[in-house]
PDB file of C-alpha atoms in Angstrom:
ATOM      1  CA  UNK A  30     156.008 113.325 116.068  1.00  0.00           C
ATOM      2  CA  UNK A  31     153.737 111.127 118.170  1.00  0.00           C
ATOM      3  CA  UNK A  32     152.087 108.696 115.763  1.00  0.00           C
ATOM      4  CA  UNK A  33     149.982 107.128 118.520  1.00  0.00           C
ATOM      5  CA  UNK A  34     148.400 110.509 119.246  1.00  0.00           C
ATOM      6  CA  UNK A  35     147.782 111.139 115.541  1.00  0.00           C
ATOM      7  CA  UNK A  36     146.198 107.702 115.233  1.00  0.00           C
ATOM      8  CA  UNK A  37     143.838 108.326 118.163  1.00  0.00           C
ATOM      9  CA  UNK A  38     142.877 111.744 116.790  1.00  0.00           C
ATOM     10  CA  UNK A  39     142.213 110.194 113.364  1.00  0.00           C
ATOM     11  CA  UNK A  40     140.235 107.256 114.730  1.00  0.00           C
ATOM     12  CA  UNK A  41     138.256 109.585 116.959  1.00  0.00           C
ATOM     13  CA  UNK A  42     137.385 111.919 114.089  1.00  0.00           C
ATOM     14  CA  UNK A  43     136.293 109.085 111.795  1.00  0.00           C
ATOM     15  CA  UNK A  44     134.406 106.782 114.162  1.00  0.00           C
ATOM     16  CA  UNK A  45     133.979 107.936 117.758  1.00  0.00           C
ATOM     17  CA  UNK A  46     133.484 111.714 117.506  1.00  0.00           C
ATOM     18  CA  UNK A  47     132.119 111.715 113.969  1.00  0.00           C
ATOM     19  CA  UNK A  48     130.900 115.165 112.975  1.00  0.00           C
ATOM     20  CA  UNK A  49     127.532 113.949 111.696  1.00  0.00           C
ATOM     21  CA  UNK A  50     126.435 111.156 114.017  1.00  0.00           C
ATOM     22  CA  UNK A  51     128.163 112.134 117.266  1.00  0.00           C
ATOM     23  CA  UNK A  52     128.426 115.923 117.108  1.00  0.00           C
ATOM     24  CA  UNK A  53     125.422 116.558 114.815  1.00  0.00           C
ATOM     25  CA  UNK A  54     127.327 119.004 112.626  1.00  0.00           C
ATOM     26  CA  UNK A  55     126.757 119.124 108.876  1.00  0.00           C
ATOM     27  CA  UNK A  56     123.223 117.737 108.989  1.00  0.00           C
ATOM     28  CA  UNK A  57     121.925 119.930 106.126  1.00  0.00           C
ATOM     29  CA  UNK A  58     124.115 118.397 103.391  1.00  0.00           C
ATOM     30  CA  UNK A  59     123.822 115.020 105.112  1.00  0.00           C
ATOM     31  CA  UNK A  60     120.055 114.977 104.609  1.00  0.00           C
ATOM     32  CA  UNK A  61     119.994 116.960 101.364  1.00  0.00           C
ATOM     33  CA  UNK A  62     122.659 115.298  99.225  1.00  0.00           C
ATOM     34  CA  UNK A  63     122.339 111.714 100.423  1.00  0.00           C
ATOM     35  CA  UNK A  64     119.727 110.463  97.960  1.00  0.00           C
ATOM     36  CA  UNK A  65     122.335 108.979  95.604  1.00  0.00           C
ATOM     37  CA  UNK A  66     125.724 107.485  96.443  1.00  0.00           C
ATOM     38  CA  UNK A  67     127.403 109.330  93.563  1.00  0.00           C
ATOM     39  CA  UNK A  68     126.394 112.804  94.742  1.00  0.00           C
ATOM     40  CA  UNK A  69     126.979 111.879  98.390  1.00  0.00           C
ATOM     41  CA  UNK A  70     130.509 110.726  97.648  1.00  0.00           C
ATOM     42  CA  UNK A  71     131.175 113.888  95.623  1.00  0.00           C
ATOM     43  CA  UNK A  72     129.951 116.041  98.499  1.00  0.00           C
ATOM     44  CA  UNK A  73     131.978 114.000 100.982  1.00  0.00           C
ATOM     45  CA  UNK A  74     135.164 114.383  98.951  1.00  0.00           C
ATOM     46  CA  UNK A  75     134.577 118.132  98.584  1.00  0.00           C
ATOM     47  CA  UNK A  76     133.940 118.507 102.331  1.00  0.00           C
ATOM     48  CA  UNK A  77     137.040 116.432 103.122  1.00  0.00           C
ATOM     49  CA  UNK A  78     139.161 118.626 100.874  1.00  0.00           C
ATOM     50  CA  UNK A  79     137.764 121.835 102.370  1.00  0.00           C
ATOM     51  CA  UNK A  80     138.139 120.573 105.957  1.00  0.00           C
ATOM     52  CA  UNK A  81     141.754 119.534 105.443  1.00  0.00           C
ATOM     53  CA  UNK A  82     142.720 122.700 103.598  1.00  0.00           C
ATOM     54  CA  UNK A  83     140.820 124.941 106.026  1.00  0.00           C
ATOM     55  CA  UNK A  84     142.605 123.294 108.944  1.00  0.00           C
ATOM     56  CA  UNK A  85     145.981 123.879 107.289  1.00  0.00           C
ATOM     57  CA  UNK A  86     145.278 127.508 106.353  1.00  0.00           C
ATOM     58  CA  UNK A  87     143.464 128.564 109.523  1.00  0.00           C
ATOM     59  CA  UNK A  88     146.146 127.236 111.884  1.00  0.00           C
ATOM     60  CA  UNK A  89     148.761 129.929 111.038  1.00  0.00           C
ATOM     61  CA  UNK A  90     146.014 132.538 110.716  1.00  0.00           C
ATOM     62  CA  UNK A  91     144.920 131.703 114.249  1.00  0.00           C
ATOM     63  CA  UNK A  92     148.506 132.189 115.471  1.00  0.00           C
ATOM     64  CA  UNK A  93     148.532 135.650 113.879  1.00  0.00           C
ATOM     65  CA  UNK A  94     145.179 136.532 115.415  1.00  0.00           C
ATOM     66  CA  UNK A  95     146.335 135.462 118.865  1.00  0.00           C
ATOM     67  CA  UNK A  96     149.669 137.275 118.449  1.00  0.00           C
ATOM     68  CA  UNK A  97     147.863 140.555 117.752  1.00  0.00           C
ATOM     69  CA  UNK A  98     145.217 139.935 120.467  1.00  0.00           C
ATOM     70  CA  UNK A  99     142.477 139.492 117.859  1.00  0.00           C
ATOM     71  CA  UNK A 100     141.194 136.142 119.104  1.00  0.00           C
ATOM     72  CA  UNK A 101     137.646 137.513 119.052  1.00  0.00           C
ATOM     73  CA  UNK A 102     137.899 137.635 115.241  1.00  0.00           C
ATOM     74  CA  UNK A 103     138.481 133.877 114.876  1.00  0.00           C
ATOM     75  CA  UNK A 104     135.006 132.882 113.750  1.00  0.00           C
ATOM     76  CA  UNK A 105     134.638 135.671 111.185  1.00  0.00           C
ATOM     77  CA  UNK A 106     138.127 135.080 109.805  1.00  0.00           C
ATOM     78  CA  UNK A 107     137.640 131.320 109.591  1.00  0.00           C
ATOM     79  CA  UNK A 108     134.325 131.754 107.760  1.00  0.00           C
ATOM     80  CA  UNK A 109     136.011 134.037 105.212  1.00  0.00           C
ATOM     81  CA  UNK A 110     138.788 131.494 104.621  1.00  0.00           C
ATOM     82  CA  UNK A 111     136.251 128.672 104.232  1.00  0.00           C
ATOM     83  CA  UNK A 112     134.152 130.770 101.840  1.00  0.00           C
ATOM     84  CA  UNK A 113     137.205 131.440  99.665  1.00  0.00           C
ATOM     85  CA  UNK A 114     138.096 127.726  99.606  1.00  0.00           C
ATOM     86  CA  UNK A 115     134.553 126.761  98.651  1.00  0.00           C
ATOM     87  CA  UNK A 116     134.558 129.300  95.827  1.00  0.00           C
ATOM     88  CA  UNK A 117     137.782 127.747  94.538  1.00  0.00           C
ATOM     89  CA  UNK A 118     136.286 124.246  94.675  1.00  0.00           C
ATOM     90  CA  UNK A 119     133.073 125.436  93.037  1.00  0.00           C
ATOM     91  CA  UNK A 120     134.990 126.944  90.116  1.00  0.00           C
ATOM     92  CA  UNK A 121     137.121 123.799  89.784  1.00  0.00           C
ATOM     93  CA  UNK A 122     134.101 121.457  89.801  1.00  0.00           C
ATOM     94  CA  UNK A 123     132.148 123.621  87.368  1.00  0.00           C
ATOM     95  CA  UNK A 124     135.060 123.452  84.926  1.00  0.00           C
ATOM     96  CA  UNK A 125     136.216 119.850  85.354  1.00  0.00           C
ATOM     97  CA  UNK A 126     133.152 117.926  86.647  1.00  0.00           C
ATOM     98  CA  UNK A 127     130.021 119.723  85.394  1.00  0.00           C
ATOM     99  CA  UNK A 128     127.688 116.767  85.991  1.00  0.00           C
ATOM    100  CA  UNK A 129     128.679 116.507  89.654  1.00  0.00           C
ATOM    101  CA  UNK A 130     128.520 120.300  89.951  1.00  0.00           C
ATOM    102  CA  UNK A 131     124.921 120.231  88.671  1.00  0.00           C
ATOM    103  CA  UNK A 132     123.999 117.255  90.878  1.00  0.00           C
ATOM    104  CA  UNK A 133     125.249 118.956  94.040  1.00  0.00           C
ATOM    105  CA  UNK A 134     123.308 122.076  93.141  1.00  0.00           C
ATOM    106  CA  UNK A 135     122.755 124.484  96.020  1.00  0.00           C
ATOM    107  CA  UNK A 136     124.512 122.210  98.502  1.00  0.00           C
ATOM    108  CA  UNK A 137     127.976 122.965  97.137  1.00  0.00           C
ATOM    109  CA  UNK A 138     127.886 126.657  98.112  1.00  0.00           C
ATOM    110  CA  UNK A 139     126.366 125.557 101.429  1.00  0.00           C
ATOM    111  CA  UNK A 140     129.724 124.022 102.361  1.00  0.00           C
ATOM    112  CA  UNK A 141     130.627 127.617 103.217  1.00  0.00           C
ATOM    113  CA  UNK A 142     128.130 127.577 106.050  1.00  0.00           C
ATOM    114  CA  UNK A 143     128.522 123.868 106.819  1.00  0.00           C
ATOM    115  CA  UNK A 144     128.971 123.842 110.553  1.00  0.00           C
ATOM    116  CA  UNK A 145     131.155 120.707 110.323  1.00  0.00           C
ATOM    117  CA  UNK A 146     133.783 122.636 108.351  1.00  0.00           C
ATOM    118  CA  UNK A 147     133.715 125.548 110.772  1.00  0.00           C
ATOM    119  CA  UNK A 148     133.524 123.104 113.677  1.00  0.00           C
ATOM    120  CA  UNK A 149     136.752 121.318 112.741  1.00  0.00           C
ATOM    121  CA  UNK A 150     138.668 124.583 112.562  1.00  0.00           C
ATOM    122  CA  UNK A 151     137.279 125.845 115.868  1.00  0.00           C
ATOM    123  CA  UNK A 152     137.943 122.504 117.567  1.00  0.00           C
ATOM    124  CA  UNK A 153     141.533 122.624 116.339  1.00  0.00           C
ATOM    125  CA  UNK A 154     141.985 125.917 118.179  1.00  0.00           C
ATOM    126  CA  UNK A 155     140.055 124.816 121.273  1.00  0.00           C
ATOM    127  CA  UNK A 156     142.071 121.604 121.563  1.00  0.00           C
ATOM    128  CA  UNK A 157     145.341 123.515 120.934  1.00  0.00           C
ATOM    129  CA  UNK A 158     146.415 121.092 118.224  1.00  0.00           C
ATOM    130  CA  UNK A 159     149.730 121.639 116.505  1.00  0.00           C
ATOM    131  CA  UNK A 160     149.822 122.036 112.719  1.00  0.00           C
ATOM    132  CA  UNK A 161     150.156 118.338 111.821  1.00  0.00           C
ATOM    133  CA  UNK A 162     147.470 117.257 114.277  1.00  0.00           C
ATOM    134  CA  UNK A 163     145.148 119.999 112.996  1.00  0.00           C
ATOM    135  CA  UNK A 164     145.522 118.837 109.409  1.00  0.00           C
ATOM    136  CA  UNK A 165     145.099 115.172 110.391  1.00  0.00           C
ATOM    137  CA  UNK A 166     141.987 116.053 112.386  1.00  0.00           C
ATOM    138  CA  UNK A 167     140.601 118.068 109.466  1.00  0.00           C
ATOM    139  CA  UNK A 168     141.219 115.400 106.837  1.00  0.00           C
ATOM    140  CA  UNK A 169     140.030 112.485 108.976  1.00  0.00           C
ATOM    141  CA  UNK A 170     137.008 114.469 110.132  1.00  0.00           C
ATOM    142  CA  UNK A 171     136.169 114.878 106.455  1.00  0.00           C
ATOM    143  CA  UNK A 172     136.744 111.171 105.856  1.00  0.00           C
ATOM    144  CA  UNK A 173     134.331 110.425 108.696  1.00  0.00           C
ATOM    145  CA  UNK A 174     131.825 112.769 107.049  1.00  0.00           C
ATOM    146  CA  UNK A 175     132.376 110.940 103.738  1.00  0.00           C
ATOM    147  CA  UNK A 176     131.961 107.525 105.359  1.00  0.00           C
ATOM    148  CA  UNK A 177     128.677 108.358 107.053  1.00  0.00           C
ATOM    149  CA  UNK A 178     127.110 110.212 104.131  1.00  0.00           C
ATOM    150  CA  UNK A 179     127.960 107.373 101.696  1.00  0.00           C
ATOM    151  CA  UNK A 180     126.593 104.736 104.090  1.00  0.00           C
ATOM    152  CA  UNK A 181     123.432 106.770 104.528  1.00  0.00           C
ATOM    153  CA  UNK A 182     123.078 107.368 100.770  1.00  0.00           C
ATOM    154  CA  UNK A 183     123.349 103.655 100.069  1.00  0.00           C
ATOM    155  CA  UNK A 184     120.634 102.991 102.647  1.00  0.00           C
ATOM    156  CA  UNK A 185     118.402 105.660 101.109  1.00  0.00           C
ATOM    157  CA  UNK A 186     118.896 104.195  97.633  1.00  0.00           C
ATOM    158  CA  UNK A 187     117.706 100.824  98.915  1.00  0.00           C
ATOM    159  CA  UNK A 188     114.781 102.433 100.737  1.00  0.00           C
ATOM    160  CA  UNK A 189     113.480 103.719  97.400  1.00  0.00           C
ATOM    161  CA  UNK A 190     112.616 100.130  96.422  1.00  0.00           C
ATOM    162  CA  UNK A 191     111.357  98.923  99.787  1.00  0.00           C
ATOM    163  CA  UNK A 192     107.797  98.883 101.016  1.00  0.00           C
ATOM    164  CA  UNK A 193     106.989 100.789 104.157  1.00  0.00           C
ATOM    165  CA  UNK A 194     103.829 102.249 105.673  1.00  0.00           C
ATOM    166  CA  UNK A 195     102.429 105.238 103.751  1.00  0.00           C
ATOM    167  CA  UNK A 196     103.043 107.607 106.688  1.00  0.00           C
ATOM    168  CA  UNK A 197     106.751 106.692 106.745  1.00  0.00           C
ATOM    169  CA  UNK A 198     107.505 107.173 103.041  1.00  0.00           C
ATOM    170  CA  UNK A 199     110.107 109.743 102.055  1.00  0.00           C
ATOM    171  CA  UNK A 200     111.653 111.931 104.715  1.00  0.00           C
ATOM    172  CA  UNK A 201     110.297 110.144 107.833  1.00  0.00           C
ATOM    173  CA  UNK A 202     111.914 106.824 106.890  1.00  0.00           C
ATOM    174  CA  UNK A 203     115.124 108.709 106.037  1.00  0.00           C
ATOM    175  CA  UNK A 204     115.168 110.223 109.530  1.00  0.00           C
ATOM    176  CA  UNK A 205     114.584 106.784 111.027  1.00  0.00           C
ATOM    177  CA  UNK A 206     117.475 105.382 108.970  1.00  0.00           C
ATOM    178  CA  UNK A 207     119.713 108.285 110.035  1.00  0.00           C
ATOM    179  CA  UNK A 208     118.913 107.502 113.657  1.00  0.00           C
ATOM    180  CA  UNK A 209     119.833 103.858 113.130  1.00  0.00           C
ATOM    181  CA  UNK A 210     123.131 104.825 111.479  1.00  0.00           C
ATOM    182  CA  UNK A 211     123.904 107.093 114.445  1.00  0.00           C
ATOM    183  CA  UNK A 212     122.989 104.260 116.807  1.00  0.00           C
ATOM    184  CA  UNK A 213     125.352 101.927 114.944  1.00  0.00           C
ATOM    185  CA  UNK A 214     128.196 104.418 115.310  1.00  0.00           C
ATOM    186  CA  UNK A 215     127.512 104.622 119.047  1.00  0.00           C
ATOM    187  CA  UNK A 216     129.069 101.156 119.187  1.00  0.00           C
ATOM    188  CA  UNK A 217     132.449 102.849 118.693  1.00  0.00           C
ATOM    189  CA  UNK A 218     131.967 105.080 121.745  1.00  0.00           C
ATOM    190  CA  UNK A 219     133.759 102.574 123.961  1.00  0.00           C
ATOM    191  CA  UNK A 220     137.046 103.194 122.141  1.00  0.00           C
ATOM    192  CA  UNK A 221     139.420 105.287 124.197  1.00  0.00           C
ATOM    193  CA  UNK A 222     140.353 108.011 121.735  1.00  0.00           C
ATOM    194  CA  UNK A 223     140.539 111.755 121.896  1.00  0.00           C
ATOM    195  CA  UNK A 224     139.803 114.416 119.328  1.00  0.00           C
TER     196      UNK A 224
END
C-alpha cells in the first residue's frame, strides 16, 4: 500500500480539487443548507458518509459491470446505489436525530441527486483507483465538502449581523462570500497532488 499516494489523493480531495470550490459539484446543498453551522455540519457529515460508502459499494459493482460488458450502465447503477444509501441515512436520522432531520428538510433527499456524490464515484472509475484509494477519495472528498460548507455557513451566520448595501442583502452577499471562499481555496492549487 502506497501511503504517499493515498496522502496526495486525500489532500487533493480536501483542499486542491475540492468538490465545491474547485469542481463546482454539490452547489445546491452548499447554498441551501449553509445558513447555520449546525445544519451545514449535519449535511456535511451525511454527505461524507454517503460518499465514502458509495465509493466502497460502487467499486465492486463497477467491476461486475465491466466484467459483463455493461459499462454503459454505470451512471444508472451508481444513482440507484446512492439513492438506497440516502434512504437508509434518511430513516436513521429521522429515528435518531429528528431535529437535524427537520432542519435539513428537502436537502437530505437531494443528496441522492447531489452531483458531488455521483461525481466521486464516477471519478473513482475514471481514475482507475483501487478499492482503498476509492474509499479514501470518497471519504476525504466528503471531508472537503464538510470543511467548505462549515466555513461558508460560519461566514453566512456572521453576515446576518453585518451591514451591507441594500442591493447586496441576502443571496447576493452570500454569492460574493462563496466566491471569496473559492478564491481562498485557489491558494492551494500550487500543491502538487493528484485526485
